Amino acid sequence: MRDVCEARGDDPVERAVACIRERYGDPLSLTDIAESAMLSRFHFARLFKDTTGITPGRFLAAVRLHQAKRLLLSTSLNVADIAASVGYSSLGSFTTSFTAGVGVSPGRFRRLSRTGGPGPAGTGPSGSGPPGSGPAGTGPGTRAGAGAVAGTISLPDGHGNARVYVGAFPTPLVQHPAAAGVVVDVPSGRPSCYRLPGVPAGTWYVHAVAVADGVGPDPRAHRTSLVGGHGSVAVGAGSVTSTAVRLRRDRPADPPVLLALPDLEPSRTPLAPAGCPASTLPSAAVSA
């Protein structure tokens, strides 16, 4: 396939992402995407991964699944038609990929969205850890050989209250499975604490996804999706790694969110803790 996308903008990665988002239903090759960025395949593949954290092919696959989520929520198309429209020639392959990335099958995802069912397994109530994790400030984790990630979540200026899902993931993608996840209410103007217990020792990506109210007389009329996080967070067995998460508006090169998330309806009166437990303040800390 040639000349699949019109070159737009000065940034080669953003041109490539625009091409992927425009033509995700077509059988795009690495050569096609590299040509939209006006770079050689080798140089483009390296630059794209350095910028987004994932390969062009993985980004394309994520966009296809994200668009499938959108169609499941906003249309009455059957699953087979949705699979074909987002570039899959096999319904079985689509169902397998969707379930692996989102955490539930396409049919279940659609049913949960209509019934207001629960989000991904492992999330506890707002402001708490996964079920069985105990109160904030207790032991680093509930699994042998596990540690914890903890810290604060803060909003950018000009936003009202927000509800945030934050989790620890093995890759730069927000996709199933998360090692741990929690929903936190963050008030306008001050940070809230979070804690992810039971994270196996190793290197993890901390990702946050939020919905924030606007400010003014009708804050719900100006809601915004926000993201944030930190990559390469080292977690040790029996220890707590402190990671501050600063939310921001999404950027063109951000990979799509695949995981089936819980309801992120912001609370009108979220209660933020007065401070973080001492166990969230180890000697080594990272921030994002």
CSV table of C-alpha atoms in Angstrom, one decimal:
chain,number,residue,atom,x,y,z
A,1,MET,CA,0.0,0.0,0.0
A,2,ARG,CA,1.4,3.4,-0.9
A,3,ASP,CA,0.3,7.1,-0.3
A,4,VAL,CA,-2.1,6.0,2.4
A,5,CYS,CA,-1.8,9.2,4.4
A,6,GLU,CA,-1.2,12.8,3.7
A,7,ALA,CA,1.8,14.2,5.5
A,8,ARG,CA,0.7,16.8,8.0
A,9,GLY,CA,2.7,18.7,10.6
A,10,ASP,CA,6.4,18.9,11.4
A,11,ASP,CA,6.8,16.2,13.9
A,12,PRO,CA,7.4,12.8,12.2
A,13,VAL,CA,6.0,10.7,15.1
A,14,GLU,CA,2.8,12.8,15.2
A,15,ARG,CA,2.4,12.4,11.5
A,16,ALA,CA,2.7,8.7,11.8
A,17,VAL,CA,0.2,8.6,14.7
A,18,ALA,CA,-2.2,10.7,12.7
A,19,CYS,CA,-1.9,8.2,9.8
A,20,ILE,CA,-2.5,5.2,12.2
A,21,ARG,CA,-5.6,6.9,13.7
A,22,GLU,CA,-6.9,7.8,10.3
A,23,ARG,CA,-6.3,4.4,8.5
A,24,TYR,CA,-6.4,1.9,11.3
A,25,GLY,CA,-8.9,-0.3,9.4
A,26,ASP,CA,-6.5,-0.8,6.5
A,27,PRO,CA,-3.7,-3.3,6.3
A,28,LEU,CA,-1.0,-0.8,7.2
A,29,SER,CA,2.6,-2.0,7.0
A,30,LEU,CA,5.7,-0.5,8.8
A,31,THR,CA,6.8,0.8,5.4
A,32,ASP,CA,3.4,2.6,4.9
A,33,ILE,CA,3.6,4.2,8.4
A,34,ALA,CA,7.3,5.2,8.0
A,35,GLU,CA,6.5,6.8,4.7
A,36,SER,CA,3.8,9.0,6.3
A,37,ALA,CA,6.6,10.2,8.7
A,38,MET,CA,8.9,10.7,5.7
A,39,LEU,CA,11.7,8.6,7.4
A,40,SER,CA,13.4,5.3,6.6
A,41,ARG,CA,11.9,2.2,8.2
A,42,PHE,CA,14.8,1.7,10.6
A,43,HIS,CA,15.2,5.3,11.8
A,44,PHE,CA,11.4,5.7,12.1
A,45,ALA,CA,10.9,2.5,14.1
A,46,ARG,CA,13.6,3.5,16.6
A,47,LEU,CA,12.3,7.1,16.9
A,48,PHE,CA,8.7,6.0,17.3
A,49,LYS,CA,9.5,3.6,20.1
A,50,ASP,CA,11.7,6.2,21.8
A,51,THR,CA,8.8,8.7,21.7
A,52,THR,CA,5.8,6.5,22.5
A,53,GLY,CA,7.4,3.6,24.4
A,54,ILE,CA,6.0,1.0,22.0
A,55,THR,CA,6.6,-0.2,18.5
A,56,PRO,CA,4.5,1.2,15.5
A,57,GLY,CA,2.8,-2.2,15.1
A,58,ARG,CA,1.8,-2.4,18.8
A,59,PHE,CA,0.5,1.2,18.6
A,60,LEU,CA,-1.6,0.3,15.6
A,61,ALA,CA,-3.0,-2.8,17.4
A,62,ALA,CA,-3.8,-0.6,20.4
A,63,VAL,CA,-5.6,1.9,18.2
A,64,ARG,CA,-7.7,-0.8,16.6
A,65,LEU,CA,-8.8,-2.2,20.0
A,66,HIS,CA,-9.5,1.3,21.3
A,67,GLN,CA,-11.7,2.0,18.3
A,68,ALA,CA,-13.5,-1.3,18.8
A,69,LYS,CA,-14.2,-0.3,22.4
A,70,ARG,CA,-15.7,3.0,21.1
A,71,LEU,CA,-17.9,1.2,18.5
A,72,LEU,CA,-19.1,-1.3,21.1
A,73,LEU,CA,-20.2,1.6,23.3
A,74,SER,CA,-21.6,3.9,20.7
A,75,THR,CA,-23.2,1.6,18.0
A,76,SER,CA,-25.4,-1.4,17.7
A,77,LEU,CA,-23.0,-3.1,15.2
A,78,ASN,CA,-22.4,-6.8,15.9
A,79,VAL,CA,-19.0,-7.9,17.1
A,80,ALA,CA,-18.1,-9.5,13.7
A,81,ASP,CA,-18.8,-6.2,11.9
A,82,ILE,CA,-16.8,-4.2,14.4
A,83,ALA,CA,-13.8,-6.6,14.1
A,84,ALA,CA,-13.8,-6.2,10.3
A,85,SER,CA,-14.2,-2.4,10.5
A,86,VAL,CA,-11.1,-2.1,12.7
A,87,GLY,CA,-8.9,-4.2,10.5
A,88,TYR,CA,-9.3,-7.8,11.7
A,89,SER,CA,-10.0,-10.5,9.1
A,90,SER,CA,-10.7,-13.1,11.8
A,91,LEU,CA,-13.4,-12.8,14.5
A,92,GLY,CA,-11.5,-15.3,16.6
A,93,SER,CA,-8.3,-13.3,16.4
A,94,PHE,CA,-10.1,-10.1,17.3
A,95,THR,CA,-11.9,-11.6,20.3
A,96,THR,CA,-8.6,-13.1,21.6
A,97,SER,CA,-6.7,-9.8,21.2
A,98,PHE,CA,-9.6,-7.7,22.7
A,99,THR,CA,-10.0,-10.0,25.7
A,100,ALA,CA,-6.2,-10.0,26.3
A,101,GLY,CA,-5.9,-6.2,26.2
A,102,VAL,CA,-9.1,-5.0,27.7
A,103,GLY,CA,-9.6,-7.7,30.3
A,104,VAL,CA,-13.1,-8.8,29.2
A,105,SER,CA,-14.6,-10.2,26.0
A,106,PRO,CA,-16.2,-7.7,23.5
A,107,GLY,CA,-19.7,-9.0,24.4
A,108,ARG,CA,-19.1,-8.7,28.1
A,109,PHE,CA,-17.5,-5.2,27.7
A,110,ARG,CA,-20.7,-4.0,25.9
A,111,ARG,CA,-23.0,-5.6,28.6
A,112,LEU,CA,-21.0,-4.1,31.5
A,113,SER,CA,-21.2,-0.6,29.9
A,114,ARG,CA,-25.0,-0.9,29.7
A,115,THR,CA,-25.5,-2.2,33.2
A,116,GLY,CA,-23.0,-0.1,35.0
A,117,GLY,CA,-21.1,-3.2,36.1
A,118,PRO,CA,-17.7,-3.3,37.8
A,119,GLY,CA,-14.5,-2.3,36.3
A,120,PRO,CA,-11.3,-4.4,36.1
A,121,ALA,CA,-10.6,-6.9,38.9
A,122,GLY,CA,-8.2,-5.7,41.6
A,123,THR,CA,-9.7,-2.2,42.2
A,124,GLY,CA,-11.0,-1.5,45.6
A,125,PRO,CA,-13.4,1.3,46.6
A,126,SER,CA,-12.5,4.9,46.0
A,127,GLY,CA,-9.3,5.9,47.9
A,128,SER,CA,-8.4,2.4,48.9
A,129,GLY,CA,-6.3,-0.4,47.6
A,130,PRO,CA,-7.4,-3.7,46.2
A,131,PRO,CA,-9.6,-5.9,48.3
A,132,GLY,CA,-7.6,-7.5,51.1
A,133,SER,CA,-4.8,-5.0,51.0
A,134,GLY,CA,-5.5,-3.5,54.4
A,135,PRO,CA,-5.5,0.1,55.4
A,136,ALA,CA,-3.0,2.5,53.9
A,137,GLY,CA,0.2,2.5,55.9
A,138,THR,CA,0.2,-1.2,56.7
A,139,GLY,CA,2.7,-3.7,55.2
A,140,PRO,CA,4.1,-3.1,51.7
A,141,GLY,CA,2.2,-5.9,50.1
A,142,THR,CA,0.0,-8.9,50.6
A,143,ARG,CA,2.0,-11.4,48.4
A,144,ALA,CA,5.3,-13.1,49.3
A,145,GLY,CA,8.2,-11.4,47.4
A,146,ALA,CA,6.0,-8.3,46.7
A,147,GLY,CA,6.5,-4.6,47.5
A,148,ALA,CA,4.3,-1.6,47.1
A,149,VAL,CA,4.2,1.7,45.1
A,150,ALA,CA,2.8,4.7,46.9
A,151,GLY,CA,2.7,8.5,46.6
A,152,THR,CA,0.6,11.4,45.6
A,153,ILE,CA,-1.6,12.3,42.6
A,154,SER,CA,-2.0,15.9,41.6
A,155,LEU,CA,-4.1,17.7,39.0
A,156,PRO,CA,-2.9,20.5,36.6
A,157,ASP,CA,-4.2,24.0,37.3
A,158,GLY,CA,-7.7,24.9,36.0
A,159,HIS,CA,-9.4,21.6,36.9
A,160,GLY,CA,-12.1,20.7,39.4
A,161,ASN,CA,-12.4,17.4,41.3
A,162,ALA,CA,-11.2,14.3,39.6
A,163,ARG,CA,-11.6,10.6,40.0
A,164,VAL,CA,-8.4,8.7,39.0
A,165,TYR,CA,-7.6,5.1,38.3
A,166,VAL,CA,-3.9,4.4,39.0
A,167,GLY,CA,-2.2,1.0,38.4
A,168,ALA,CA,1.1,-0.8,38.0
A,169,PHE,CA,1.6,-2.4,34.6
A,170,PRO,CA,4.3,-4.5,32.9
A,171,THR,CA,4.4,-2.4,29.7
A,172,PRO,CA,3.9,1.3,28.7
A,173,LEU,CA,0.3,0.4,27.7
A,174,VAL,CA,-2.6,0.7,30.0
A,175,GLN,CA,-3.9,-2.8,29.3
A,176,HIS,CA,-4.8,-6.0,31.1
A,177,PRO,CA,-3.5,-7.2,33.4
A,178,ALA,CA,-2.5,-4.7,36.1
A,179,ALA,CA,-0.3,-5.9,39.0
A,180,ALA,CA,-2.4,-3.7,41.2
A,181,GLY,CA,-4.9,-0.9,40.8
A,182,VAL,CA,-6.8,1.6,42.9
A,183,VAL,CA,-9.4,4.4,42.3
A,184,VAL,CA,-8.7,7.7,44.1
A,185,ASP,CA,-10.7,10.9,44.4
A,186,VAL,CA,-8.5,14.0,43.9
A,187,PRO,CA,-9.9,17.4,44.9
A,188,SER,CA,-9.2,20.5,43.0
A,189,GLY,CA,-6.1,22.4,44.2
A,190,ARG,CA,-4.5,19.7,46.3
A,191,PRO,CA,-3.0,16.2,45.9
A,192,SER,CA,-4.3,12.9,47.2
A,193,CYS,CA,-2.4,9.9,48.3
A,194,TYR,CA,-2.5,6.5,46.6
A,195,ARG,CA,-1.1,3.1,47.5
A,196,LEU,CA,-0.6,0.0,45.3
A,197,PRO,CA,0.2,-3.0,47.5
A,198,GLY,CA,1.1,-6.5,46.4
A,199,VAL,CA,3.3,-5.4,43.4
A,200,PRO,CA,5.8,-8.1,42.6
A,201,ALA,CA,9.4,-7.2,42.8
A,202,GLY,CA,10.7,-5.9,39.4
A,203,THR,CA,10.3,-2.9,37.1
A,204,TRP,CA,6.9,-1.5,36.5
A,205,TYR,CA,5.1,1.3,34.7
A,206,VAL,CA,2.8,3.4,36.9
A,207,HIS,CA,-0.1,4.7,34.8
A,208,ALA,CA,-3.0,6.9,35.8
A,209,VAL,CA,-6.2,7.7,33.9
A,210,ALA,CA,-8.7,10.3,35.2
A,211,VAL,CA,-11.8,12.3,34.5
A,212,ALA,CA,-11.8,15.8,35.9
A,213,ASP,CA,-14.5,18.4,36.3
A,214,GLY,CA,-14.0,21.9,35.0
A,215,VAL,CA,-14.2,25.0,37.2
A,216,GLY,CA,-17.0,27.6,37.3
A,217,PRO,CA,-20.7,27.4,37.9
A,218,ASP,CA,-21.2,24.2,36.0
A,219,PRO,CA,-18.1,22.1,36.4
A,220,ARG,CA,-19.6,19.0,34.9
A,221,ALA,CA,-20.2,20.8,31.6
A,222,HIS,CA,-16.4,21.1,31.0
A,223,ARG,CA,-15.1,17.6,31.9
A,224,THR,CA,-11.6,16.6,30.7
A,225,SER,CA,-9.8,13.3,30.4
A,226,LEU,CA,-6.4,13.3,32.0
A,227,VAL,CA,-3.5,10.9,32.0
A,228,GLY,CA,-0.2,10.6,33.9
A,229,GLY,CA,2.4,8.1,35.1
A,230,HIS,CA,5.9,7.0,35.4
A,231,GLY,CA,7.9,4.3,33.6
A,232,SER,CA,10.7,2.1,34.9
A,233,VAL,CA,9.7,2.2,38.6
A,234,ALA,CA,11.8,-0.4,40.5
A,235,VAL,CA,9.9,-2.3,43.2
A,236,GLY,CA,11.7,-4.4,45.8
A,237,ALA,CA,10.4,-7.2,47.9
A,238,GLY,CA,9.2,-5.9,51.2
A,239,SER,CA,9.7,-2.3,50.4
A,240,VAL,CA,7.7,0.8,49.3
A,241,THR,CA,8.7,2.8,46.2
A,242,SER,CA,7.5,6.4,46.3
A,243,THR,CA,6.2,7.8,43.0
A,244,ALA,CA,4.5,11.1,42.5
A,245,VAL,CA,2.0,11.2,39.6
A,246,ARG,CA,1.1,14.5,38.0
A,247,LEU,CA,-1.8,14.4,35.7
A,248,ARG,CA,-2.0,16.2,32.3
A,249,ARG,CA,-4.0,16.4,29.2
A,250,ASP,CA,-3.3,13.6,26.7
A,251,ARG,CA,-0.9,14.2,23.8
A,252,PRO,CA,-1.2,13.0,20.2
A,253,ALA,CA,1.5,10.4,20.7
A,254,ASP,CA,0.0,8.9,23.9
A,255,PRO,CA,-0.9,5.2,23.3
A,256,PRO,CA,-4.7,4.5,23.7
A,257,VAL,CA,-6.1,3.2,27.0
A,258,LEU,CA,-7.2,-0.4,26.5
A,259,LEU,CA,-8.1,-1.6,30.0
A,260,ALA,CA,-11.8,-1.8,30.9
A,261,LEU,CA,-11.8,0.9,33.6
A,262,PRO,CA,-14.2,1.4,36.5
A,263,ASP,CA,-16.6,4.3,36.6
A,264,LEU,CA,-14.5,7.5,36.8
A,265,GLU,CA,-17.4,9.9,37.6
A,266,PRO,CA,-15.8,12.7,39.7
A,267,SER,CA,-17.2,13.1,43.2
A,268,ARG,CA,-18.6,16.5,44.1
A,269,THR,CA,-17.1,16.3,47.6
A,270,PRO,CA,-14.0,14.0,47.5
A,271,LEU,CA,-12.2,13.5,50.8
A,272,ALA,CA,-8.5,13.7,50.6
A,273,PRO,CA,-6.3,12.3,53.4
A,274,ALA,CA,-4.5,14.9,55.5
A,275,GLY,CA,-1.1,13.4,54.6
A,276,CYS,CA,0.6,10.3,53.3
A,277,PRO,CA,1.6,7.4,55.7
A,278,ALA,CA,5.3,7.3,56.7
A,279,SER,CA,5.7,4.1,54.7
A,280,THR,CA,5.2,6.0,51.5
A,281,LEU,CA,8.3,8.1,52.0
A,282,PRO,CA,11.3,5.9,51.5
A,283,SER,CA,14.8,7.2,50.9
A,284,ALA,CA,14.6,6.7,47.2
A,285,ALA,CA,11.8,8.3,45.3
A,286,VAL,CA,10.8,9.1,41.7
A,287,SER,CA,8.2,11.5,40.2
A,288,ALA,CA,6.4,12.0,37.0
